[in-house]
Coordinates of C-alpha atoms in Angstrom, one line a residue:
X1 CA -0.1 -0.1 -0.2
X2 CA 1.6 3.6 -0.9
X3 CA 0.4 6.3 1.4
X4 CA 0.0 9.9 -0.2
X5 CA 0.8 12.1 3.3
X6 CA -0.3 15.8 2.7
X7 CA 1.1 18.6 5.8
X8 CA -1.5 21.1 6.6
X9 CA -2.1 24.4 9.2
X10 CA -4.2 24.5 11.4
X11 CA -5.7 26.9 9.8
X12 CA -6.1 24.9 7.0
X13 CA -7.7 22.2 8.5
X14 CA -10.7 24.4 10.3
X15 CA -11.1 26.2 6.3
X16 CA -11.9 22.3 4.7
X17 CA -13.5 21.1 8.1
X18 CA -16.0 24.6 7.6
X19 CA -16.3 24.5 3.4
X20 CA -17.3 19.9 4.0
X21 CA -20.1 21.7 6.4
X22 CA -21.3 23.6 3.3
X23 CA -20.9 21.2 1.5
X24 CA -23.4 19.0 2.9
X25 CA -25.7 22.2 4.1
X26 CA -25.2 22.2 7.8
X27 CA -24.3 26.3 7.4
X28 CA -25.5 28.9 4.8
X29 CA -22.9 29.9 2.6
X30 CA -23.5 33.9 4.9
X31 CA -22.3 31.8 8.1
X32 CA -19.3 29.8 6.4
X33 CA -17.8 32.9 4.7
X34 CA -17.9 34.5 8.9
X35 CA -16.9 32.3 9.5
X36 CA -13.8 32.3 7.1
X37 CA -13.0 35.9 6.8
X38 CA -14.1 36.5 3.7
X39 CA -16.5 37.3 1.4
X40 CA -19.2 35.4 -0.3
X41 CA -17.8 34.4 -3.9
X42 CA -14.3 33.8 -2.1
X43 CA -16.2 31.6 -0.6
X44 CA -18.3 30.3 -3.8
X45 CA -14.4 30.4 -5.4
X46 CA -13.2 28.0 -2.7
X47 CA -16.6 25.4 -2.7
X48 CA -15.8 25.2 -7.0
X49 CA -12.4 24.2 -6.3
X50 CA -12.7 21.9 -4.0
X51 CA -15.6 19.2 -5.3
X52 CA -12.5 20.0 -8.3
X53 CA -9.3 19.5 -5.9
X54 CA -10.5 17.9 -2.5
X55 CA -8.0 18.7 0.1
X56 CA -4.2 19.6 -2.4
X57 CA -6.3 22.5 -3.1
X58 CA -6.6 24.0 -0.4
X59 CA -2.8 23.7 0.3
X60 CA -0.7 26.9 -0.8
X61 CA 1.0 26.5 -4.2
X62 CA 3.9 28.4 -4.0
X63 CA 4.9 25.4 -0.7
X64 CA 7.7 23.3 -2.3
X65 CA 8.6 25.9 -4.4
X66 CA 11.8 27.9 -3.6
X67 CA 11.6 31.2 -2.4
X68 CA 10.4 34.3 -4.2
X69 CA 12.9 36.3 -2.6
X70 CA 15.6 34.7 -2.1
X71 CA 19.4 35.5 -2.6
X72 CA 20.7 35.7 -6.2
X73 CA 23.3 32.7 -5.7
X74 CA 26.3 35.3 -7.0
X75 CA 25.3 38.4 -4.8
X76 CA 25.1 35.7 -1.6
X77 CA 28.9 34.7 -2.5
X78 CA 30.3 38.1 -2.5
X79 CA 28.7 37.9 0.5
X80 CA 29.1 35.6 2.6
X81 CA 33.3 36.5 0.9
X82 CA 32.9 39.6 2.7
X83 CA 32.2 38.2 6.0
X84 CA 35.1 36.2 6.0
X85 CA 37.3 39.1 5.1
X86 CA 39.8 40.3 8.0
X87 CA 38.8 43.7 8.0
X88 CA 35.4 43.0 9.3
X89 CA 35.3 39.5 11.5
X90 CA 34.2 41.1 14.3
X91 CA 31.3 42.9 12.6
X92 CA 27.6 42.5 13.8
X93 CA 24.6 41.5 11.7
X94 CA 22.3 45.3 12.2
X95 CA 26.2 46.8 12.3
X96 CA 26.9 44.9 8.6
X97 CA 23.3 45.0 7.5
X98 CA 23.9 49.0 6.6
X99 CA 27.4 48.3 6.3
X100 CA 26.8 46.7 2.5
X101 CA 23.2 49.0 1.9
X102 CA 25.4 52.3 1.8
X103 CA 28.8 51.2 0.8
X104 CA 27.5 48.2 -2.2
X105 CA 24.8 49.3 -2.5
X106 CA 23.1 45.8 -1.6
X107 CA 19.3 46.0 1.0
X108 CA 19.7 42.6 2.9
X109 CA 17.6 41.9 6.2
X110 CA 19.4 42.3 9.5
X111 CA 18.1 37.9 10.2
X112 CA 19.3 36.9 6.6
X113 CA 22.2 38.1 7.4
X114 CA 21.8 37.2 11.2
X115 CA 21.7 33.5 9.6
X116 CA 24.8 33.0 7.0
X117 CA 26.2 34.6 9.9
X118 CA 25.4 31.6 11.8
X119 CA 25.4 28.7 8.6
X120 CA 29.2 29.5 8.1
X121 CA 30.3 29.8 11.3
X122 CA 31.4 33.2 12.0
X123 CA 29.1 34.1 14.8
X124 CA 27.8 31.4 17.7
X125 CA 24.3 31.6 18.5
X126 CA 23.3 33.0 22.3
X127 CA 21.8 30.8 24.3
X128 CA 19.2 32.7 26.9
X129 CA 19.3 33.4 30.7
X130 CA 17.2 32.7 33.0
X131 CA 17.3 36.5 35.1
X132 CA 15.9 38.6 37.3
X133 CA 13.0 40.2 36.6
X134 CA 12.9 44.0 36.5
X135 CA 10.5 46.7 36.1
X136 CA 11.2 49.3 33.5
X137 CA 11.3 52.9 34.3
X138 CA 10.6 55.5 32.1
X139 CA 12.0 58.7 30.4
X140 CA 11.9 61.6 32.2
X141 CA 9.3 63.8 30.4
X142 CA 12.0 67.1 30.5
X143 CA 15.2 66.6 28.5
X144 CA 18.5 67.7 30.5
X145 CA 16.5 66.8 34.0
X146 CA 18.5 64.0 33.9
X147 CA 22.0 62.5 32.7
X148 CA 23.5 59.3 33.1
X149 CA 27.4 59.6 33.8
X150 CA 30.0 56.2 33.3
X151 CA 33.2 55.1 32.5
X152 CA 33.7 52.3 30.5
X153 CA 37.8 51.0 29.6
X154 CA 38.6 49.5 26.2
X155 CA 40.8 48.4 23.7
X156 CA 39.6 51.3 21.2
X157 CA 42.2 51.9 19.4
X158 CA 43.3 48.4 18.8
X159 CA 46.6 47.1 17.5
X160 CA 47.6 50.9 16.7
X161 CA 47.9 52.1 19.8
X162 CA 49.8 49.3 21.0
X163 CA 47.3 47.3 22.6
X164 CA 46.7 50.3 24.9
X165 CA 43.1 50.0 27.4
X166 CA 41.7 53.6 26.8
X167 CA 38.7 54.9 29.0
X168 CA 35.5 56.7 27.9
X169 CA 33.8 58.9 30.1
X170 CA 29.9 59.6 29.3
X171 CA 26.4 61.7 30.0
X172 CA 23.3 60.4 27.7
X173 CA 20.5 62.6 28.0
X174 CA 17.2 60.6 29.5
X175 CA 14.9 62.0 27.8
X176 CA 16.9 61.3 24.3
X177 CA 19.3 59.2 24.6
X178 CA 21.2 61.6 23.5
X179 CA 25.1 61.8 23.8
X180 CA 25.6 64.9 25.5
X181 CA 29.7 64.2 26.3
X182 CA 31.4 61.9 25.6
X183 CA 35.5 62.6 26.2
X184 CA 38.9 59.4 25.8
X185 CA 41.9 59.9 29.0
X186 CA 44.1 57.3 30.2
X187 CA 42.2 56.3 33.6
X188 CA 39.7 57.5 35.3
X189 CA 41.5 59.2 38.2
X190 CA 38.9 62.4 40.4
X191 CA 41.3 64.9 38.1
X192 CA 40.3 63.6 35.0
X193 CA 36.4 63.3 36.5
X194 CA 36.8 67.5 37.2
X195 CA 38.1 68.7 34.1
X196 CA 36.0 66.7 31.8
X197 CA 32.3 68.3 34.1
X198 CA 34.4 71.4 33.8
X199 CA 34.3 71.3 30.6
X200 CA 30.3 70.2 30.2
X201 CA 28.8 73.0 32.1
X202 CA 31.7 75.9 30.9
X203 CA 29.9 74.7 27.2
X204 CA 26.5 73.2 28.0
X205 CA 25.4 74.7 32.0
X206 CA 24.3 72.8 35.0
X207 CA 21.7 69.6 34.7
X208 CA 19.4 69.0 37.6
X209 CA 20.2 65.8 38.8
X210 CA 22.7 63.6 37.5
X211 CA 23.0 59.8 37.6
X212 CA 26.3 57.2 37.9
X213 CA 27.3 54.4 40.5
X214 CA 28.4 53.9 43.6
X215 CA 32.9 54.3 42.9
X216 CA 35.2 56.2 45.5
X217 CA 34.9 59.7 43.1
X218 CA 31.6 60.1 43.7
X219 CA 30.8 58.9 47.4
X220 CA 31.8 57.9 50.2
X221 CA 31.5 53.8 51.0
X222 CA 31.7 53.9 55.1
X223 CA 28.8 52.7 56.4
X224 CA 27.3 56.5 57.3
X225 CA 27.6 58.2 54.5
X226 CA 24.0 58.3 53.9
X227 CA 23.6 60.3 57.8
X228 CA 26.8 62.0 57.6
X229 CA 27.1 64.8 55.7
X230 CA 30.1 65.8 55.9
X231 CA 31.3 62.1 54.5
X232 CA 30.3 63.2 51.7
X233 CA 32.9 63.3 48.6
X234 CA 34.1 67.1 47.3
X235 CA 32.7 65.9 43.9
X236 CA 29.9 65.4 45.3
X237 CA 30.2 69.0 47.5
X238 CA 31.7 71.1 44.4
X239 CA 28.5 69.6 42.1
X240 CA 25.9 70.6 44.6
X241 CA 27.4 73.9 44.9
X242 CA 25.8 74.2 41.3
X243 CA 23.2 73.2 43.1
X244 CA 23.0 69.8 41.1
X245 CA 21.6 66.6 42.9
X246 CA 23.7 63.5 42.4
X247 CA 21.6 60.8 42.0
X248 CA 23.4 56.9 43.0
X249 CA 21.9 53.6 41.2
X250 CA 22.5 50.4 43.1
X251 CA 23.4 47.9 40.4
X252 CA 23.9 48.8 36.4
X253 CA 20.0 48.1 35.0
X254 CA 19.5 51.1 37.1
X255 CA 21.0 53.0 34.2
X256 CA 20.7 50.5 31.5
X257 CA 20.6 53.9 28.8
X258 CA 24.0 54.8 29.6
X259 CA 25.0 50.9 30.0
X260 CA 23.9 50.1 26.3
X261 CA 25.0 53.0 24.6
X262 CA 28.5 51.2 25.8
X263 CA 27.6 48.8 24.4
X264 CA 26.9 50.5 20.9
X265 CA 29.6 52.2 21.0
X266 CA 32.4 48.8 21.9
X267 CA 30.8 48.3 18.5
X268 CA 30.6 51.0 16.3
X269 CA 33.3 53.3 17.5
X270 CA 35.7 51.2 17.9
X271 CA 34.3 49.8 13.8
X272 CA 34.5 54.1 12.7
X273 CA 38.0 54.6 14.2
X274 CA 39.7 51.8 12.5
X275 CA 38.1 53.3 9.2
X276 CA 39.5 56.9 10.0
X277 CA 43.0 55.5 10.8
X278 CA 42.8 57.8 14.4
X279 CA 46.2 56.5 16.0
X280 CA 45.9 58.2 19.0
X281 CA 43.8 60.1 21.9
X282 CA 44.1 63.6 20.9
X283 CA 42.5 61.9 17.3
X284 CA 40.0 60.4 19.2
X285 CA 38.4 63.0 21.0
X286 CA 38.5 65.3 18.1
X287 CA 36.9 62.9 15.4
X288 CA 34.3 62.2 18.9
X289 CA 33.3 66.1 19.5
X290 CA 33.5 66.9 15.6
X291 CA 31.7 63.2 13.7
X292 CA 30.6 60.4 15.9
X293 CA 29.1 62.5 18.5
X294 CA 25.6 64.3 15.7
X295 CA 25.5 60.9 13.5
X296 CA 25.0 58.6 16.7
X297 CA 22.8 61.0 18.1
X298 CA 20.8 61.4 14.0
X299 CA 20.2 57.8 14.9
X300 CA 19.4 56.6 17.8
X301 CA 17.6 59.8 19.8
X302 CA 14.2 59.9 21.0
X303 CA 12.3 63.2 20.9
X304 CA 11.5 64.0 23.9
X305 CA 7.9 65.1 25.7
X306 CA 7.7 68.1 26.8
X307 CA 10.1 70.2 26.0
X308 CA 11.6 72.6 28.3
X309 CA 15.1 72.3 28.7
X310 CA 16.3 72.4 32.5
X311 CA 20.1 72.8 32.0
X312 CA 20.4 76.7 33.7
X313 CA 22.8 78.0 33.2
X314 CA 26.5 79.6 35.4
X315 CA 26.1 83.2 36.8
X316 CA 29.3 85.0 36.5
X317 CA 30.3 84.3 39.8
X318 CA 30.0 80.3 39.7
X319 CA 31.8 81.3 36.2
X320 CA 35.0 83.1 38.0
X321 CA 34.7 80.0 40.7
X322 CA 34.9 77.2 38.4
X323 CA 38.7 76.4 39.1
X324 CA 38.3 76.2 42.3
X325 CA 35.0 74.5 42.9
X326 CA 36.3 71.6 41.1
X327 CA 39.4 71.5 42.9
X328 CA 41.5 68.7 45.1
X329 CA 40.8 69.6 48.3
X330 CA 42.7 68.6 51.6
X331 CA 41.5 68.8 55.1
X332 CA 43.8 70.6 57.8
X333 CA 42.8 71.6 61.3
X334 CA 44.8 74.9 62.8
X335 CA 47.9 75.0 65.5
X336 CA 47.9 76.9 68.9
X337 CA 49.9 79.4 66.3
X338 CA 47.4 79.3 63.6
X339 CA 49.3 78.1 60.8
X340 CA 48.3 75.6 58.9
X341 CA 51.1 72.7 57.2
X342 CA 50.8 71.1 53.4
X343 CA 53.4 69.3 51.6
X344 CA 55.7 70.2 54.2
X345 CA 55.5 74.0 54.0
X346 CA 53.6 75.6 56.6
X347 CA 51.0 79.4 55.8
X348 CA 50.3 81.3 58.7
X349 CA 45.8 83.0 59.9
X350 CA 46.2 86.2 59.5
X351 CA 44.6 88.5 62.2
X352 CA 42.2 90.0 60.0
X353 CA 39.9 86.0 60.2
X354 CA 38.9 86.6 64.3
X355 CA 36.6 83.6 63.1
X356 CA 39.0 80.8 63.5
X357 CA 40.2 79.2 66.8
X358 CA 42.8 76.6 66.7
X359 CA 41.9 72.7 66.6
X360 CA 39.0 73.7 64.2
X361 CA 39.5 72.0 61.0
X362 CA 39.8 73.5 57.7
X363 CA 40.0 72.7 53.4
X364 CA 43.2 73.0 51.8
X365 CA 41.7 73.2 48.2
X366 CA 44.9 73.0 45.1
X367 CA 44.3 73.3 41.7
X368 CA 46.6 71.7 39.3
X369 CA 48.2 74.0 38.6
X370 CA 49.2 74.4 42.3
X371 CA 47.2 78.1 43.2
X372 CA 45.8 77.2 46.3
X373 CA 43.1 78.5 49.0
X374 CA 41.6 77.5 52.2
X375 CA 39.1 77.7 53.2
X376 CA 35.5 76.3 55.9
X377 CA 31.7 76.6 55.3
X378 CA 32.9 78.1 51.5
X379 CA 34.5 81.1 53.1
X380 CA 37.7 82.1 52.3
X381 CA 40.7 82.6 55.1
X382 CA 43.0 84.5 54.5
X383 CA 47.3 83.8 54.8
X384 CA 50.5 84.1 54.1
X385 CA 53.1 81.4 53.2
X386 CA 55.5 81.0 56.0
X387 CA 59.3 79.3 55.9
X388 CA 58.2 78.0 59.9
X389 CA 62.2 76.3 60.1
X390 CA 63.5 80.0 59.6
X391 CA 61.0 81.1 62.4
X392 CA 62.3 77.3 64.8
X393 CA 65.2 78.2 64.1
X394 CA 65.3 82.1 64.7
X395 CA 63.6 81.4 68.2
X396 CA 66.0 78.4 69.0
X397 CA 69.2 81.0 69.1
X398 CA 66.9 83.3 71.3
X399 CA 66.6 81.3 73.4
X400 CA 70.3 80.1 74.0
X401 CA 71.5 84.0 73.2
X402 CA 69.2 84.3 77.1
X403 CA 70.8 81.6 78.8
X404 CA 74.4 82.4 77.9
X405 CA 73.2 86.2 78.6
X406 CA 72.0 83.9 82.5
X407 CA 74.9 82.6 82.4
X408 CA 77.6 85.3 82.6
X409 CA 75.1 86.8 85.3
X410 CA 75.6 84.3 87.7
X411 CA 79.2 84.2 87.0
X412 CA 79.5 87.9 87.1
X413 CA 77.1 87.7 90.3
X414 CA 80.5 85.0 91.8
X415 CA 83.4 86.6 90.9
X416 CA 81.7 89.9 92.4
X417 CA 81.3 87.7 95.9
X418 CA 84.7 86.1 95.5
X419 CA 85.8 89.2 95.9
X420 CA 84.1 91.0 98.8
X421 CA 85.3 87.6 100.8
X422 CA 88.8 88.9 100.1
X423 CA 88.0 91.7 100.8
X424 CA 86.7 91.2 104.0
X425 CA 89.2 88.6 105.3
X426 CA 92.1 91.3 104.7
X427 CA 90.3 93.8 106.5

């Protein structure tokens, strides 16, 4: 016996059942048309053709035939050949699709590219992992209301910079997803962060809030830091003086927009800089500021729900004090002689500061160029540099001279006594 199997979908089986009921006159044409979601004319056509070819007519005629949307074999071999080139070894499906469209004028879907990569062992399909449930946080309504800030180390310039890792400092607007500022540094030292925000504030103004992680530059990780205001970091104090609030994320998922941007930049920015043959940090920073940020924002920027801009421009006073606001700070206590020491140097606090007293802690603020300032609760304290060792030597010499003078006086008195005793004996 020979069996001819016809594989059908659930939809096709339902169609056969409705048409058979129509043939047996169990239902009317109008009801059958409603069940099939077709017009009465189309149901009559189905009925007529079904009575001729039975079940075979229900099947689509293009089944088991090659697709009309298939790629030409020559074009397919050209695409696979491009994929296998060394230049595009680390390109993902989306970026490779864009490359084919812009550079080679070949339009192909992202999924088709992905399947071809997997087929030729150029991509390993990722397995899905069970993850912790997290609820999506809505974007802020206003532009510049919340700026997400973070840093990332990566081999950005590859072999062109001796495979050295560079640190990218990145600020992204939460409402629109656009890059507001990006800059390369060798590391994320506190002075680099100060310089980044100094440039940002001067160019664009002060944002309302900054969303960042709990790195020691931004937040004191002492267990009582949340309750004790004096344990705030210098960066926190600097931003509070500019009326900007810092919000600290408990995990990377909380600030996922900036994390997702790094993922995109580690893919796109590296290839873009490779294409331009950028070899050092200076060239990379120029390329990011002039070309890359505008291209990125055109592609990935989203419209904010409300049009208002919450950035605040700096006042003249803030602009003049900006260098002091973003400077290193050290705490010292005032001695009994109203002096303060820093880096083996002694500074005498002047009499005009009548509101200070010994054992009081003051802040010594130092700029990168070496300029120095002494403050207490944002009040400037007047001072002058003194050579403490010379003063101590002078004091020591005075004491020695006094002792010597006293010794001489004693010797004179003794001599006088001796002469008086001799005279008395002779008399």
